[in-house]
Tab-separated table of C-alpha atoms in Angstrom:
chain	number	residue	atom	x	y	z
Y	358	MET	CA	-0.042	-0.062	-0.040
Y	359	SER	CA	1.223	3.532	-0.779
Y	360	ARG	CA	2.462	5.543	2.077
Y	361	PRO	CA	-0.248	7.992	3.493
Y	362	TYR	CA	-0.464	11.552	2.126
Y	363	ALA	CA	-2.325	14.759	2.603
Y	364	GLU	CA	-2.064	17.984	0.583
Y	365	VAL	CA	-2.978	21.580	0.297
Y	366	ILE	CA	-5.199	22.703	-2.666
Y	367	GLY	CA	-5.800	26.340	-4.068
Y	368	ASP	CA	-5.244	28.510	-7.075
Y	369	PRO	CA	-2.579	29.989	-6.856
Y	370	ILE	CA	-0.887	27.481	-4.547
Y	371	VAL	CA	2.912	27.904	-5.067
Y	372	GLN	CA	3.122	30.304	-2.178
Y	373	SER	CA	2.003	27.725	0.452
Y	374	LYS	CA	4.447	26.767	3.077
Y	375	SER	CA	2.135	23.919	4.406
Y	376	PRO	CA	4.447	21.187	2.796
Y	377	LEU	CA	7.374	22.688	4.770
Y	378	ILE	CA	5.481	22.667	8.072
Y	379	HIS	CA	4.147	18.943	7.782
Y	380	GLY	CA	7.432	17.851	6.301
Y	381	PHE	CA	9.319	19.269	9.481
Y	382	TRP	CA	6.860	17.521	11.587
Y	383	PHE	CA	7.129	14.121	9.728
Y	384	GLU	CA	10.903	14.300	10.247
Y	385	ALA	CA	10.554	15.050	13.821
Y	386	LEU	CA	8.180	12.316	14.616
Y	387	GLY	CA	9.841	9.768	12.224
Y	388	LEU	CA	6.517	9.398	10.391
Y	389	ASP	CA	6.569	7.802	6.937
Y	390	ALA	CA	4.076	10.156	5.266
Y	391	GLU	CA	3.923	12.838	2.622
Y	392	TYR	CA	2.317	16.304	2.272
Y	393	ARG	CA	1.809	17.773	-1.164
Y	394	ARG	CA	1.012	21.162	-2.860
Y	395	THR	CA	-1.524	20.796	-5.535
Y	396	ARG	CA	-3.057	23.537	-7.765
Y	397	VAL	CA	-6.766	22.934	-8.290
Y	398	THR	CA	-8.762	25.327	-10.347
Y	399	SER	CA	-12.332	26.107	-9.574
Y	400	ASP	CA	-13.563	24.171	-12.495
Y	401	GLY	CA	-11.610	21.075	-11.478
Y	402	LEU	CA	-12.615	21.008	-7.832
Y	403	ALA	CA	-15.368	18.440	-8.192
Y	404	ALA	CA	-13.161	16.174	-10.294
Y	405	PHE	CA	-10.252	16.482	-7.663
Y	406	PHE	CA	-12.521	15.384	-4.822
Y	407	ALA	CA	-13.931	12.569	-6.901
Y	408	GLU	CA	-10.464	11.226	-7.762
Y	409	ARG	CA	-9.081	11.484	-4.226
Y	410	ARG	CA	-12.178	9.802	-2.718
Y	411	ALA	CA	-11.121	6.481	-4.461
Y	412	ASP	CA	-7.493	6.707	-3.057
Y	413	PRO	CA	-7.160	4.845	0.125
Y	414	ALA	CA	-3.704	6.319	0.859
Y	415	TRP	CA	-5.129	9.993	0.802
Y	416	ARG	CA	-5.827	11.301	4.353
Y	417	GLY	CA	-7.253	14.512	3.254
Y	418	CYS	CA	-6.497	17.976	2.184
Y	419	ASN	CA	-6.212	21.745	3.456
Y	420	VAL	CA	-8.209	23.990	1.384
Y	421	THR	CA	-7.239	27.595	0.591
Y	422	MET	CA	-8.394	30.461	-1.611
Y	423	PRO	CA	-10.364	30.395	-3.657
Y	424	HIS	CA	-12.114	27.177	-2.583
Y	425	LYS	CA	-13.085	27.473	1.050
Y	426	LEU	CA	-16.744	28.310	0.207
Y	427	ALA	CA	-17.144	26.097	-2.798
Y	428	ALA	CA	-15.739	22.940	-1.127
Y	429	LEU	CA	-18.613	23.036	1.350
Y	430	ASP	CA	-21.023	21.821	-1.512
Y	431	LEU	CA	-18.807	19.001	-2.421
Y	432	VAL	CA	-18.091	17.202	0.965
Y	433	GLU	CA	-20.318	16.029	3.906
Y	434	ASP	CA	-20.997	18.462	6.531
Y	435	ARG	CA	-21.237	16.379	9.767
Y	436	GLY	CA	-20.085	19.137	12.122
Y	437	GLY	CA	-22.713	21.861	11.099
Y	438	LEU	CA	-20.238	24.049	9.180
Y	439	ARG	CA	-22.902	25.400	6.974
Y	440	GLY	CA	-24.695	26.939	9.745
Y	441	GLY	CA	-21.551	28.008	11.617
Y	442	ILE	CA	-18.344	29.202	9.947
Y	443	GLY	CA	-19.835	28.530	6.451
Y	444	ALA	CA	-16.542	27.626	4.966
Y	445	VAL	CA	-14.260	24.585	4.809
Y	446	ASN	CA	-10.390	24.670	5.169
Y	447	THR	CA	-9.916	21.004	5.958
Y	448	VAL	CA	-11.256	17.694	4.351
Y	449	VAL	CA	-10.619	14.292	5.732
Y	450	ARG	CA	-11.331	11.022	4.138
Y	451	ALA	CA	-13.103	8.723	6.483
Y	452	GLU	CA	-12.578	4.855	6.441
Y	453	ASP	CA	-15.804	4.311	4.444
Y	454	GLY	CA	-14.476	6.797	1.713
Y	455	ALA	CA	-16.747	9.647	2.746
Y	456	LEU	CA	-15.251	13.113	2.543
Y	457	ILE	CA	-15.898	15.179	5.663
Y	458	GLY	CA	-15.308	18.878	5.710
Y	459	THR	CA	-14.167	20.720	8.897
Y	460	ASN	CA	-12.480	23.965	9.693
Y	461	THR	CA	-9.189	24.481	11.707
Y	462	ASP	CA	-8.927	28.213	10.856
Y	463	ALA	CA	-10.963	29.359	13.754
Y	464	GLY	CA	-8.861	27.610	16.220
Y	465	GLY	CA	-5.645	28.495	14.254
Y	466	PHE	CA	-6.631	32.216	14.436
Y	467	TYR	CA	-7.411	32.128	18.211
Y	468	ALA	CA	-4.291	30.333	19.424
Y	469	PRO	CA	-1.780	33.210	19.036
Y	470	ILE	CA	-4.074	35.656	20.925
Y	471	ALA	CA	-5.350	33.240	23.505
Y	472	GLY	CA	-3.794	35.368	26.227
Y	473	LEU	CA	-5.698	38.497	25.304
Y	474	ASP	CA	-8.923	39.568	27.058
Y	475	LEU	CA	-11.040	40.788	24.284
Y	476	ALA	CA	-14.444	40.541	25.920
Y	477	GLY	CA	-16.386	43.799	25.202
Y	478	GLU	CA	-13.385	45.283	23.303
Y	479	ALA	CA	-13.830	46.948	19.894
Y	480	VAL	CA	-12.384	44.902	16.912
Y	481	THR	CA	-11.773	45.796	13.353
Y	482	VAL	CA	-11.597	43.031	10.756
Y	483	VAL	CA	-10.793	43.422	6.949
Y	484	GLY	CA	-12.294	41.005	4.500
Y	485	ALA	CA	-15.360	38.983	4.045
Y	486	GLY	CA	-14.231	35.738	2.570
Y	487	GLY	CA	-13.551	32.182	4.110
Y	488	ALA	CA	-10.779	33.304	6.377
Y	489	ALA	CA	-12.875	36.281	7.687
Y	490	ARG	CA	-15.780	34.013	8.548
Y	491	ALA	CA	-13.557	31.761	10.705
Y	492	VAL	CA	-12.216	35.039	12.359
Y	493	LEU	CA	-15.630	36.349	13.018
Y	494	PHE	CA	-16.786	32.895	14.245
Y	495	ALA	CA	-14.051	33.036	16.871
Y	496	LEU	CA	-14.642	36.675	17.850
Y	497	ALA	CA	-18.293	35.856	18.464
Y	498	ARG	CA	-17.380	33.294	20.980
Y	499	LEU	CA	-14.877	35.623	22.716
Y	500	GLU	CA	-17.863	38.089	23.190
Y	501	VAL	CA	-16.053	41.019	21.729
Y	502	GLY	CA	-17.564	44.406	21.670
Y	503	PRO	CA	-18.526	46.161	18.305
Y	504	VAL	CA	-16.992	44.834	15.238
Y	505	THR	CA	-16.185	47.040	12.349
Y	506	LEU	CA	-15.961	44.881	9.040
Y	507	LEU	CA	-14.286	46.506	6.091
Y	508	ASN	CA	-14.948	44.980	2.617
Y	509	ARG	CA	-15.199	45.977	-1.147
Y	510	THR	CA	-18.897	45.199	-0.562
Y	511	PRO	CA	-20.213	46.692	2.671
Y	512	LEU	CA	-23.697	44.869	2.153
Y	513	LYS	CA	-21.919	41.517	2.116
Y	514	ALA	CA	-20.016	42.466	5.348
Y	515	ALA	CA	-23.206	43.437	7.025
Y	516	GLY	CA	-24.678	40.159	6.289
Y	517	LEU	CA	-21.731	38.349	7.775
Y	518	LEU	CA	-21.851	40.466	11.088
Y	519	ALA	CA	-25.625	39.568	11.204
Y	520	ARG	CA	-24.685	35.884	10.574
Y	521	PHE	CA	-22.497	35.640	13.527
Y	522	GLY	CA	-24.559	37.672	15.847
Y	523	LEU	CA	-21.982	40.513	16.104
Y	524	LYS	CA	-22.771	44.020	16.732
Y	525	GLY	CA	-20.977	46.734	14.766
Y	526	ARG	CA	-20.913	48.239	11.281
Y	527	ALA	CA	-19.850	47.485	7.753
Y	528	LEU	CA	-17.648	50.019	5.800
Y	529	PRO	CA	-15.759	50.136	2.505
Y	530	LEU	CA	-12.204	49.216	2.410
Y	531	ASP	CA	-10.988	52.859	2.155
Y	532	ALA	CA	-12.920	53.870	5.272
Y	533	PRO	CA	-10.704	55.398	8.061
Y	534	LEU	CA	-9.957	52.893	10.668
Y	535	PRO	CA	-11.738	53.388	14.006
Y	536	PRO	CA	-10.042	52.879	17.468
Y	537	ALA	CA	-9.899	49.128	18.318
Y	538	ALA	CA	-8.135	46.822	20.652
Y	539	LEU	CA	-7.629	44.315	17.752
Y	540	LEU	CA	-7.117	44.889	14.020
Y	541	VAL	CA	-7.326	41.668	11.811
Y	542	ASN	CA	-6.511	41.613	8.108
Y	543	ALA	CA	-8.494	38.474	6.827
Y	544	SER	CA	-8.269	39.482	3.222
Y	545	SER	CA	-5.777	38.815	0.399
Y	546	LEU	CA	-4.736	42.415	0.485
Y	547	GLY	CA	-0.895	42.663	1.021
Y	548	MET	CA	-0.229	39.220	-0.410
Y	549	THR	CA	2.184	38.831	-3.179
Y	550	GLY	CA	0.488	39.832	-6.457
Y	551	GLN	CA	-2.438	41.621	-4.630
Y	552	PRO	CA	-2.802	45.429	-3.794
Y	553	PRO	CA	-1.201	46.390	-0.471
Y	554	PHE	CA	-3.084	47.248	2.528
Y	555	ALA	CA	-1.390	49.966	4.616
Y	556	PRO	CA	-4.112	51.978	6.411
Y	557	VAL	CA	-3.463	54.985	8.695
Y	558	LEU	CA	-3.266	53.565	12.148
Y	559	ASP	CA	-3.252	56.895	14.071
Y	560	ALA	CA	-6.749	55.991	15.678
Y	561	MET	CA	-5.414	52.631	17.159
Y	562	PRO	CA	-4.653	52.942	20.861
Y	563	ASP	CA	-1.168	52.304	22.012
Y	564	ASP	CA	-1.910	48.883	23.407
Y	565	ALA	CA	-3.602	47.532	20.236
Y	566	VAL	CA	-2.570	44.457	18.523
Y	567	VAL	CA	-2.476	44.241	14.694
Y	568	TYR	CA	-2.817	40.701	13.197
Y	569	ASP	CA	-2.205	40.017	9.541
Y	570	LEU	CA	-3.177	36.581	8.306
Y	571	VAL	CA	-1.130	37.057	5.148
Y	572	TYR	CA	2.130	35.105	5.197
Y	573	ALA	CA	3.505	35.729	1.631
Y	574	PRO	CA	5.248	37.967	2.096
Y	575	LEU	CA	5.550	37.756	5.975
Y	576	ALA	CA	6.579	41.473	6.390
Y	577	THR	CA	3.372	42.996	5.041
Y	578	PRO	CA	2.768	46.807	4.658
Y	579	LEU	CA	0.264	46.553	7.405
Y	580	LEU	CA	2.587	45.142	9.890
Y	581	ALA	CA	5.372	47.430	8.830
Y	582	ALA	CA	3.078	50.443	9.702
Y	583	ALA	CA	1.996	48.901	13.023
Y	584	GLU	CA	5.621	48.205	14.037
Y	585	ALA	CA	6.415	51.795	13.091
Y	586	ARG	CA	3.638	52.881	15.593
Y	587	GLY	CA	5.121	50.578	18.188
Y	588	LEU	CA	2.009	48.421	18.282
Y	589	GLU	CA	2.235	44.706	19.120
Y	590	THR	CA	1.898	42.492	15.982
Y	591	VAL	CA	0.907	38.873	14.975
Y	592	ASP	CA	2.055	37.619	11.702
Y	593	GLY	CA	0.582	35.149	9.300
Y	594	LEU	CA	2.891	32.199	10.236
Y	595	ALA	CA	1.376	32.223	13.766
Y	596	MET	CA	-2.116	31.283	12.501
Y	597	LEU	CA	-0.713	29.126	9.690
Y	598	VAL	CA	1.225	26.865	11.974
Y	599	ALA	CA	-1.617	26.742	14.570
Y	600	GLN	CA	-4.229	25.793	12.100
Y	601	ALA	CA	-1.949	23.198	10.428
Y	602	ALA	CA	-1.209	21.533	13.767
Y	603	LEU	CA	-4.962	20.773	14.199
Y	604	ALA	CA	-5.154	19.475	10.611
Y	605	PHE	CA	-2.005	17.346	11.101
Y	606	GLU	CA	-3.656	15.635	14.133
Y	607	ILE	CA	-6.867	14.965	12.009
Y	608	PHE	CA	-4.927	13.504	9.021
Y	609	PHE	CA	-2.427	11.402	10.834
Y	610	GLY	CA	-3.786	10.801	14.288
Y	611	THR	CA	-0.945	12.260	16.309
Y	612	ALA	CA	-0.187	15.609	17.497
Y	613	PRO	CA	2.738	17.503	16.109
Y	614	PRO	CA	5.751	18.468	18.208
Y	615	ARG	CA	4.689	22.122	19.013
Y	616	ASP	CA	7.594	22.436	21.503
Y	617	ARG	CA	9.732	22.754	18.382
Y	618	ASP	CA	7.921	25.712	17.026
Y	619	GLU	CA	10.867	28.228	17.217
Y	620	GLU	CA	12.920	25.764	15.165
Y	621	LEU	CA	9.971	25.483	12.599
Y	622	ARG	CA	9.621	29.219	12.328
Y	623	ALA	CA	13.416	29.641	11.555
Y	624	LEU	CA	12.883	27.049	8.764
Y	625	LEU	CA	10.028	28.963	7.371
Y	626	LEU	CA	11.822	32.195	7.414
Y	627	ARG	CA	14.903	31.031	5.427
């Protein structure tokens, strides 16, 4: 039997660091497995899942842009994702061949800020796609204060606030940022090949945290602006590794060695 493998799918996908992360953990654990990077177009998504369903060596895949919403229609939703986050970032192949969707983004987003007390605090989020849904899902459970959601289509953003029961307002992307304890970029802005996101941060209090989910490049214009203001920052690698750890355990049935995160981060930054 072929050795077990998982993969990450998206379009584009060349920027993904997930194979490095999982490969590091395989070596650390002495696990004979493989993790691949596979470009899958929107038109080819259904065919991809049909092919993988028949492969007993395939443990599952992580799902990145632009497939986090579309994948929900192609897998089983046994955990109530459709009524919750509304997006899939992880698909696992069950022993009976069923493809089951889940989402590790919310847990991955929360892990790096678990020490913050955000109850009742104002938060600003940028974006309204699959990653933003996971962020809003987590924020709702943290019982944060008003949420300002910036998006190209404010009407869509307003619908997401209502979906997650969050009080706040929806604004266009070029709106001035309000004061907030936490600013999260959950959009593709700032990613390689995308327009930058470098808003004026003057309204942010001195103890605010700026969190950019983008990790390619790691030093985004947003984080550079935050550091220039002396604000605490969280970069995209923090969430990437945290959500990958949850997926790794789902795929391979064992927890990765998180005590070696500093070594892993150094590898990813080379």
